[in-house]
Amino acid sequence: MRKIIHIDMDAFFASVEQRDNPELRGKPVAVGGSKARGVVAAASYEARKYGVHSALASKIAAQRCPHLIFVKARFEVYSAVSRQIREIFHSYTDLVEPLSLDEAYLDVTENKVGMPSATIIAQEIRKRIFEETGLTASAGVSYNKFLAKIASDMNKPNGFTLITPDKAEGLVAGLAIEKFHGIGKVTAAKMQSMGILTGANLRERSEEELVRNFGKVGRYYYRIARAQDDRDVQPHRIRKSIGSERTFDVDLIEEHDMLLQIDKLCQEVAHDMERLKATAKTVTLKIKYFDFTLNTRSKTFLSEFSSADAIYTITRDLLRTPQLPLYPVRLLGVSVSSLLYQHDRLQEGYQLTLEL
């Protein structure tokens, strides 16, 4: 039986800001956006009490919490802290699967410290994270990824939960369907309309019925209703895209202003590509207008590219094709996909470059 840990940092971005600025401690903080516009990237627990959460429009967040403090995101700082935390993970096991900057799965069935107890390892990791970064983390421990993720959510913030085999099926049976990891809001709403409100209700449905209503992922739903999950922790999980986007305080109207922002986004994307030793064949430009209407434009090439200049040239053409935006722009995003990593190119024995 495997021993899986899921570590989830508590309100990560906001907690870093409160750590670095004592005046923010104990106060409702939103990272990203402003009182006028934008989107909240993260919210402190003090802000969450007012219904402020990530992906919420800043204007609505300010209405819900009039004394909310908006701070500018510092992703370079969050990335540095994330690397620091991952070094702690890797001192226990190389089987670490990062899901984002602030959470990861660890398989400690066999570990570097020879510790038979995943519970003790998880508690040691939480203790070291706090001592070395000043931040708190919640942890869940169980025998598969699904249960470990469920466990880490149960006693946040700064909590720990162990789900043992003898408790797993009963816990899953009583779990509200919207609390299932892997079941999003839209799917949960569809299940609820079908009378599937809890794990027990989900378990009553056959695999055939779930596949018929939800496609191939129905097989996954069938298994997790029985507390089963055979997915391995994947330390080299491949990213399918790399991107960056920005919401502006003032809508952009002039091409010059849009290109200035696109250049910054392309620089950020190229930096991440260099760090990941990746090239791409597809560029996508995301445009969100003042009325929240969304438009995407993309182009795919036969050859690879990775430089900021190449990405910028392609994105500039996408901005102008079929025509420049006709309405004020509140958000721009640039992403690359059809990625190829260095080890793939070495195996294939060739590398193509795109000259623009």
CSV table of C-alpha atoms in Angstrom, one decimal:
chain,number,residue,atom,x,y,z
A,1,MET,CA,0.0,0.0,0.0
A,2,ARG,CA,1.4,3.4,-1.0
A,3,LYS,CA,1.9,6.3,1.3
A,4,ILE,CA,0.9,9.6,-0.3
A,5,ILE,CA,1.2,13.1,1.1
A,6,HIS,CA,-0.5,16.2,-0.3
A,7,ILE,CA,0.9,19.5,0.8
A,8,ASP,CA,-1.1,22.7,0.2
A,9,MET,CA,0.2,26.1,1.3
A,10,ASP,CA,-2.3,28.2,3.2
A,11,ALA,CA,-3.4,31.3,1.2
A,12,PHE,CA,0.1,31.2,-0.3
A,13,PHE,CA,0.4,34.5,-2.2
A,14,ALA,CA,-1.4,36.5,0.5
A,15,SER,CA,0.5,34.8,3.3
A,16,VAL,CA,3.8,35.8,1.7
A,17,GLU,CA,2.7,39.4,1.5
A,18,GLN,CA,1.6,39.3,5.2
A,19,ARG,CA,4.9,37.8,6.1
A,20,ASP,CA,6.9,40.4,4.3
A,21,ASN,CA,4.8,43.4,5.4
A,22,PRO,CA,3.9,43.2,9.1
A,23,GLU,CA,1.3,46.0,8.6
A,24,LEU,CA,-0.8,43.5,6.6
A,25,ARG,CA,-0.9,40.8,9.3
A,26,GLY,CA,-4.4,40.1,10.6
A,27,LYS,CA,-6.0,42.2,7.9
A,28,PRO,CA,-8.1,41.2,4.8
A,29,VAL,CA,-5.6,41.2,1.9
A,30,ALA,CA,-6.2,40.6,-1.8
A,31,VAL,CA,-3.3,39.9,-4.1
A,32,GLY,CA,-3.8,41.3,-7.6
A,33,GLY,CA,-6.3,43.8,-9.0
A,34,SER,CA,-7.4,47.1,-7.4
A,35,LYS,CA,-10.6,48.6,-6.1
A,36,ALA,CA,-11.5,49.8,-9.6
A,37,ARG,CA,-10.9,46.7,-11.6
A,38,GLY,CA,-9.0,43.5,-12.2
A,39,VAL,CA,-9.2,40.0,-10.7
A,40,VAL,CA,-8.1,38.7,-7.3
A,41,ALA,CA,-5.3,36.3,-7.6
A,42,ALA,CA,-5.3,35.2,-4.0
A,43,ALA,CA,-7.0,36.3,-0.7
A,44,SER,CA,-6.0,36.0,2.9
A,45,TYR,CA,-8.1,34.1,5.3
A,46,GLU,CA,-9.3,37.4,6.9
A,47,ALA,CA,-10.6,38.4,3.4
A,48,ARG,CA,-12.2,35.0,2.8
A,49,LYS,CA,-14.5,35.6,5.7
A,50,TYR,CA,-16.2,38.2,3.6
A,51,GLY,CA,-16.6,36.0,0.5
A,52,VAL,CA,-13.4,37.2,-1.2
A,53,HIS,CA,-11.6,34.5,-3.2
A,54,SER,CA,-9.3,34.0,-6.1
A,55,ALA,CA,-10.7,34.7,-9.6
A,56,LEU,CA,-13.3,37.1,-8.1
A,57,ALA,CA,-13.6,40.4,-9.9
A,58,SER,CA,-11.8,43.1,-7.8
A,59,LYS,CA,-14.8,45.4,-7.9
A,60,ILE,CA,-17.0,42.8,-6.3
A,61,ALA,CA,-14.3,41.9,-3.8
A,62,ALA,CA,-14.2,45.6,-2.7
A,63,GLN,CA,-18.0,45.7,-2.4
A,64,ARG,CA,-18.0,42.6,-0.2
A,65,CYS,CA,-15.1,43.8,2.0
A,66,PRO,CA,-14.9,47.7,1.9
A,67,HIS,CA,-11.7,47.7,4.0
A,68,LEU,CA,-10.0,45.1,1.7
A,69,ILE,CA,-6.3,45.9,1.1
A,70,PHE,CA,-5.1,45.3,-2.5
A,71,VAL,CA,-1.4,44.5,-3.0
A,72,LYS,CA,0.4,44.0,-6.3
A,73,ALA,CA,1.4,40.5,-7.1
A,74,ARG,CA,5.1,39.6,-6.9
A,75,PHE,CA,5.4,36.3,-8.7
A,76,GLU,CA,9.2,36.3,-8.7
A,77,VAL,CA,9.0,36.2,-4.9
A,78,TYR,CA,6.4,33.5,-4.8
A,79,SER,CA,8.4,31.4,-7.3
A,80,ALA,CA,11.5,31.8,-5.1
A,81,VAL,CA,9.6,30.7,-2.0
A,82,SER,CA,8.1,27.8,-3.9
A,83,ARG,CA,11.6,26.6,-4.9
A,84,GLN,CA,12.6,26.8,-1.3
A,85,ILE,CA,9.7,24.6,-0.3
A,86,ARG,CA,10.3,22.0,-3.0
A,87,GLU,CA,13.9,21.6,-1.8
A,88,ILE,CA,12.4,20.5,1.5
A,89,PHE,CA,10.2,18.0,-0.3
A,90,HIS,CA,13.1,16.6,-2.2
A,91,SER,CA,15.1,16.0,1.0
A,92,TYR,CA,12.5,13.3,1.7
A,93,THR,CA,11.7,11.9,-1.7
A,94,ASP,CA,12.3,12.4,-5.4
A,95,LEU,CA,8.7,11.4,-6.2
A,96,VAL,CA,7.3,15.0,-6.0
A,97,GLU,CA,4.6,16.1,-8.4
A,98,PRO,CA,4.0,19.9,-8.2
A,99,LEU,CA,0.5,20.9,-9.1
A,100,SER,CA,1.2,24.7,-8.8
A,101,LEU,CA,3.5,27.0,-6.9
A,102,ASP,CA,1.7,26.2,-3.7
A,103,GLU,CA,0.8,22.5,-3.7
A,104,ALA,CA,2.3,19.1,-4.5
A,105,TYR,CA,1.9,15.4,-4.1
A,106,LEU,CA,4.7,13.3,-2.5
A,107,ASP,CA,5.1,9.5,-2.6
A,108,VAL,CA,7.0,8.6,0.6
A,109,THR,CA,6.4,4.8,0.4
A,110,GLU,CA,10.1,4.6,0.0
A,111,ASN,CA,11.9,7.7,1.3
A,112,LYS,CA,15.3,9.1,1.8
A,113,VAL,CA,15.2,9.3,5.6
A,114,GLY,CA,14.1,5.7,6.1
A,115,MET,CA,11.0,6.8,7.9
A,116,PRO,CA,8.1,4.2,7.9
A,117,SER,CA,5.5,6.8,9.0
A,118,ALA,CA,4.1,9.1,6.3
A,119,THR,CA,2.3,11.0,9.2
A,120,ILE,CA,5.6,11.8,10.8
A,121,ILE,CA,7.2,12.9,7.5
A,122,ALA,CA,4.2,15.2,6.7
A,123,GLN,CA,4.4,16.8,10.2
A,124,GLU,CA,8.2,17.2,9.8
A,125,ILE,CA,7.7,18.9,6.4
A,126,ARG,CA,5.1,21.3,7.8
A,127,LYS,CA,7.4,22.1,10.7
A,128,ARG,CA,10.4,22.8,8.4
A,129,ILE,CA,8.3,24.9,6.0
A,130,PHE,CA,7.3,27.1,8.9
A,131,GLU,CA,10.8,27.4,10.3
A,132,GLU,CA,12.5,28.1,7.0
A,133,THR,CA,9.9,30.3,5.3
A,134,GLY,CA,7.6,31.6,8.1
A,135,LEU,CA,4.6,30.2,6.3
A,136,THR,CA,2.1,27.5,7.2
A,137,ALA,CA,1.0,24.5,5.2
A,138,SER,CA,-1.8,22.0,5.5
A,139,ALA,CA,-1.2,18.3,4.8
A,140,GLY,CA,-3.2,15.3,4.0
A,141,VAL,CA,-2.0,11.7,4.1
A,142,SER,CA,-3.6,8.6,2.7
A,143,TYR,CA,-2.9,5.6,0.4
A,144,ASN,CA,-3.8,7.4,-2.9
A,145,LYS,CA,-3.7,10.8,-4.4
A,146,PHE,CA,-7.5,11.5,-4.4
A,147,LEU,CA,-7.8,10.8,-0.6
A,148,ALA,CA,-4.6,12.7,0.2
A,149,LYS,CA,-6.0,15.8,-1.6
A,150,ILE,CA,-9.3,15.5,0.1
A,151,ALA,CA,-7.5,15.1,3.5
A,152,SER,CA,-5.4,18.3,3.1
A,153,ASP,CA,-8.6,20.4,2.5
A,154,MET,CA,-10.3,19.1,5.6
A,155,ASN,CA,-8.6,21.1,8.3
A,156,LYS,CA,-7.2,24.3,6.6
A,157,PRO,CA,-5.4,26.4,7.5
A,158,ASN,CA,-2.4,24.9,9.2
A,159,GLY,CA,-4.0,21.6,9.5
A,160,PHE,CA,-3.3,17.9,9.2
A,161,THR,CA,-5.6,15.0,8.3
A,162,LEU,CA,-4.9,11.3,7.9
A,163,ILE,CA,-7.4,9.1,6.1
A,164,THR,CA,-6.8,5.4,6.8
A,165,PRO,CA,-8.1,2.5,4.7
A,166,ASP,CA,-10.7,1.5,7.3
A,167,LYS,CA,-12.1,5.1,7.3
A,168,ALA,CA,-11.9,5.9,3.6
A,169,GLU,CA,-15.1,4.5,2.1
A,170,GLY,CA,-17.3,5.9,4.9
A,171,LEU,CA,-15.7,9.3,4.6
A,172,VAL,CA,-16.2,9.4,0.8
A,173,ALA,CA,-19.8,8.2,1.1
A,174,GLY,CA,-20.7,11.2,3.3
A,175,LEU,CA,-18.8,13.8,1.2
A,176,ALA,CA,-20.8,16.4,-0.7
A,177,ILE,CA,-20.3,15.9,-4.4
A,178,GLU,CA,-19.0,19.5,-4.8
A,179,LYS,CA,-16.2,18.6,-2.4
A,180,PHE,CA,-14.8,15.9,-4.6
A,181,HIS,CA,-11.4,16.7,-6.1
A,182,GLY,CA,-11.7,16.3,-9.9
A,183,ILE,CA,-15.4,17.3,-10.0
A,184,GLY,CA,-15.8,20.9,-11.0
A,185,LYS,CA,-18.7,23.3,-10.5
A,186,VAL,CA,-20.4,22.5,-13.9
A,187,THR,CA,-20.1,18.7,-13.4
A,188,ALA,CA,-21.2,18.9,-9.8
A,189,ALA,CA,-24.3,20.9,-10.9
A,190,LYS,CA,-25.1,18.2,-13.5
A,191,MET,CA,-24.7,15.5,-10.9
A,192,GLN,CA,-26.9,17.3,-8.5
A,193,SER,CA,-29.6,17.6,-11.2
A,194,MET,CA,-29.4,13.8,-11.5
A,195,GLY,CA,-29.9,13.3,-7.8
A,196,ILE,CA,-26.2,12.7,-7.1
A,197,LEU,CA,-25.6,14.8,-4.0
A,198,THR,CA,-23.0,12.7,-2.0
A,199,GLY,CA,-20.4,10.1,-2.5
A,200,ALA,CA,-22.9,7.5,-1.5
A,201,ASN,CA,-25.2,8.6,-4.3
A,202,LEU,CA,-22.4,8.5,-6.7
A,203,ARG,CA,-21.5,5.0,-5.7
A,204,GLU,CA,-25.1,3.8,-6.5
A,205,ARG,CA,-24.5,4.6,-10.2
A,206,SER,CA,-23.0,2.1,-12.5
A,207,GLU,CA,-19.8,2.7,-14.5
A,208,GLU,CA,-21.7,2.4,-17.7
A,209,GLU,CA,-24.2,5.2,-16.6
A,210,LEU,CA,-21.4,7.5,-15.5
A,211,VAL,CA,-19.5,7.0,-18.8
A,212,ARG,CA,-22.7,7.6,-20.8
A,213,ASN,CA,-23.3,10.9,-19.0
A,214,PHE,CA,-19.8,12.2,-18.5
A,215,GLY,CA,-17.6,10.4,-21.0
A,216,LYS,CA,-14.3,8.6,-20.2
A,217,VAL,CA,-13.9,10.6,-17.0
A,218,GLY,CA,-16.9,8.7,-15.7
A,219,ARG,CA,-14.6,5.7,-15.1
A,220,TYR,CA,-12.6,7.9,-12.7
A,221,TYR,CA,-15.8,9.0,-10.9
A,222,TYR,CA,-16.8,5.4,-10.5
A,223,ARG,CA,-13.5,4.6,-8.9
A,224,ILE,CA,-13.2,7.6,-6.5
A,225,ALA,CA,-16.8,6.9,-5.2
A,226,ARG,CA,-15.2,3.7,-3.9
A,227,ALA,CA,-12.1,5.5,-2.6
A,228,GLN,CA,-10.0,4.0,-5.4
A,229,ASP,CA,-7.3,5.9,-7.3
A,230,ASP,CA,-4.4,4.2,-9.0
A,231,ARG,CA,-2.7,7.3,-10.4
A,232,ASP,CA,1.1,7.5,-9.7
A,233,VAL,CA,2.8,10.5,-8.4
A,234,GLN,CA,4.5,11.9,-11.5
A,235,PRO,CA,7.7,13.9,-10.7
A,236,HIS,CA,8.1,14.9,-14.4
A,237,ARG,CA,4.6,15.8,-15.3
A,238,ILE,CA,4.7,17.6,-18.6
A,239,ARG,CA,3.2,21.1,-19.0
A,240,LYS,CA,1.1,21.4,-22.1
A,241,SER,CA,1.2,25.2,-22.3
A,242,ILE,CA,3.1,28.2,-20.9
A,243,GLY,CA,1.4,31.6,-20.6
A,244,SER,CA,1.1,34.9,-18.9
A,245,GLU,CA,-1.7,37.5,-18.9
A,246,ARG,CA,-2.5,40.9,-17.4
A,247,THR,CA,-5.6,42.9,-16.5
A,248,PHE,CA,-5.2,46.6,-16.9
A,249,ASP,CA,-6.3,49.4,-14.6
A,250,VAL,CA,-7.3,51.4,-17.6
A,251,ASP,CA,-8.7,49.9,-20.8
A,252,LEU,CA,-6.2,50.0,-23.7
A,253,ILE,CA,-7.3,51.6,-27.0
A,254,GLU,CA,-4.1,52.4,-28.9
A,255,GLU,CA,-2.1,49.7,-30.7
A,256,HIS,CA,1.1,51.2,-29.2
A,257,ASP,CA,0.0,50.6,-25.7
A,258,MET,CA,-1.2,47.0,-26.5
A,259,LEU,CA,2.1,46.2,-28.1
A,260,LEU,CA,4.0,47.5,-25.0
A,261,GLN,CA,2.0,45.1,-22.8
A,262,ILE,CA,2.4,42.2,-25.3
A,263,ASP,CA,6.1,42.7,-25.3
A,264,LYS,CA,6.2,42.3,-21.5
A,265,LEU,CA,4.1,39.2,-21.7
A,266,CYS,CA,6.3,37.6,-24.4
A,267,GLN,CA,9.4,38.3,-22.2
A,268,GLU,CA,7.7,36.5,-19.3
A,269,VAL,CA,6.7,33.5,-21.4
A,270,ALA,CA,10.1,33.2,-23.0
A,271,HIS,CA,11.7,33.3,-19.6
A,272,ASP,CA,9.6,30.4,-18.4
A,273,MET,CA,10.3,28.5,-21.6
A,274,GLU,CA,14.1,28.9,-21.0
A,275,ARG,CA,13.7,27.8,-17.5
A,276,LEU,CA,11.8,24.7,-18.6
A,277,LYS,CA,14.1,24.1,-21.6
A,278,ALA,CA,11.1,24.1,-23.9
A,279,THR,CA,10.3,25.2,-27.4
A,280,ALA,CA,6.8,25.7,-28.9
A,281,LYS,CA,5.0,25.6,-32.2
A,282,THR,CA,1.8,27.4,-31.3
A,283,VAL,CA,1.1,30.9,-30.0
A,284,THR,CA,-2.2,32.1,-28.7
A,285,LEU,CA,-3.3,35.6,-28.0
A,286,LYS,CA,-6.1,36.2,-25.6
A,287,ILE,CA,-8.1,39.4,-25.7
A,288,LYS,CA,-10.8,40.4,-23.2
A,289,TYR,CA,-12.7,43.5,-24.0
A,290,PHE,CA,-14.2,46.2,-21.7
A,291,ASP,CA,-17.5,44.3,-21.7
A,292,PHE,CA,-15.8,41.0,-20.8
A,293,THR,CA,-16.2,39.6,-24.2
A,294,LEU,CA,-13.4,37.1,-24.9
A,295,ASN,CA,-11.5,36.6,-28.1
A,296,THR,CA,-8.6,34.3,-28.8
A,297,ARG,CA,-6.4,34.1,-31.9
A,298,SER,CA,-3.7,31.5,-32.5
A,299,LYS,CA,-1.2,30.3,-35.1
A,300,THR,CA,0.7,27.1,-35.4
A,301,PHE,CA,4.0,26.5,-37.3
A,302,LEU,CA,5.8,23.5,-38.5
A,303,SER,CA,9.1,24.6,-36.8
A,304,GLU,CA,9.9,25.4,-33.2
A,305,PHE,CA,10.6,28.7,-31.6
A,306,SER,CA,11.5,29.9,-28.1
A,307,SER,CA,12.9,33.5,-28.2
A,308,ALA,CA,10.9,36.5,-26.9
A,309,ASP,CA,11.4,38.2,-30.2
A,310,ALA,CA,9.9,35.3,-32.2
A,311,ILE,CA,6.9,35.1,-29.8
A,312,TYR,CA,6.4,38.9,-30.0
A,313,THR,CA,6.5,38.9,-33.8
A,314,ILE,CA,3.9,36.2,-34.0
A,315,THR,CA,1.7,37.8,-31.3
A,316,ARG,CA,1.9,41.2,-32.9
A,317,ASP,CA,0.7,39.7,-36.2
A,318,LEU,CA,-2.2,38.0,-34.3
A,319,LEU,CA,-3.2,41.3,-32.8
A,320,ARG,CA,-3.5,42.8,-36.3
A,321,THR,CA,-5.2,39.8,-37.8
A,322,PRO,CA,-7.9,39.9,-39.0
A,323,GLN,CA,-7.8,43.5,-37.6
A,324,LEU,CA,-6.8,45.4,-34.5
A,325,PRO,CA,-9.3,45.2,-31.6
A,326,LEU,CA,-12.3,47.5,-32.3
A,327,TYR,CA,-13.2,47.9,-28.6
A,328,PRO,CA,-11.2,48.9,-25.5
A,329,VAL,CA,-9.2,46.1,-24.1
A,330,ARG,CA,-9.1,45.2,-20.4
A,331,LEU,CA,-7.0,42.1,-20.5
A,332,LEU,CA,-4.3,40.6,-22.8
A,333,GLY,CA,-2.7,37.2,-22.5
A,334,VAL,CA,0.0,35.4,-24.4
A,335,SER,CA,0.5,31.6,-24.3
A,336,VAL,CA,2.5,29.0,-26.2
A,337,SER,CA,1.7,25.3,-26.7
A,338,SER,CA,2.6,22.3,-28.8
A,339,LEU,CA,5.6,22.2,-26.5
A,340,LEU,CA,8.8,20.2,-27.1
A,341,TYR,CA,11.2,19.7,-24.2
A,342,GLN,CA,15.0,19.4,-24.5
A,343,HIS,CA,15.1,15.7,-23.6
A,344,ASP,CA,12.5,15.0,-26.4
A,345,ARG,CA,14.7,16.7,-29.0
A,346,LEU,CA,17.8,14.8,-27.8
A,347,GLN,CA,15.9,11.6,-28.3
A,348,GLU,CA,14.7,12.6,-31.7
A,349,GLY,CA,18.2,13.7,-32.7
A,350,TYR,CA,17.2,17.1,-34.3
A,351,GLN,CA,16.1,20.6,-33.6
A,352,LEU,CA,14.4,23.0,-35.9
A,353,THR,CA,14.3,26.8,-35.4
A,354,LEU,CA,11.9,29.3,-36.8
A,355,GLU,CA,13.5,32.4,-38.3
A,356,LEU,CA,11.2,35.4,-38.2
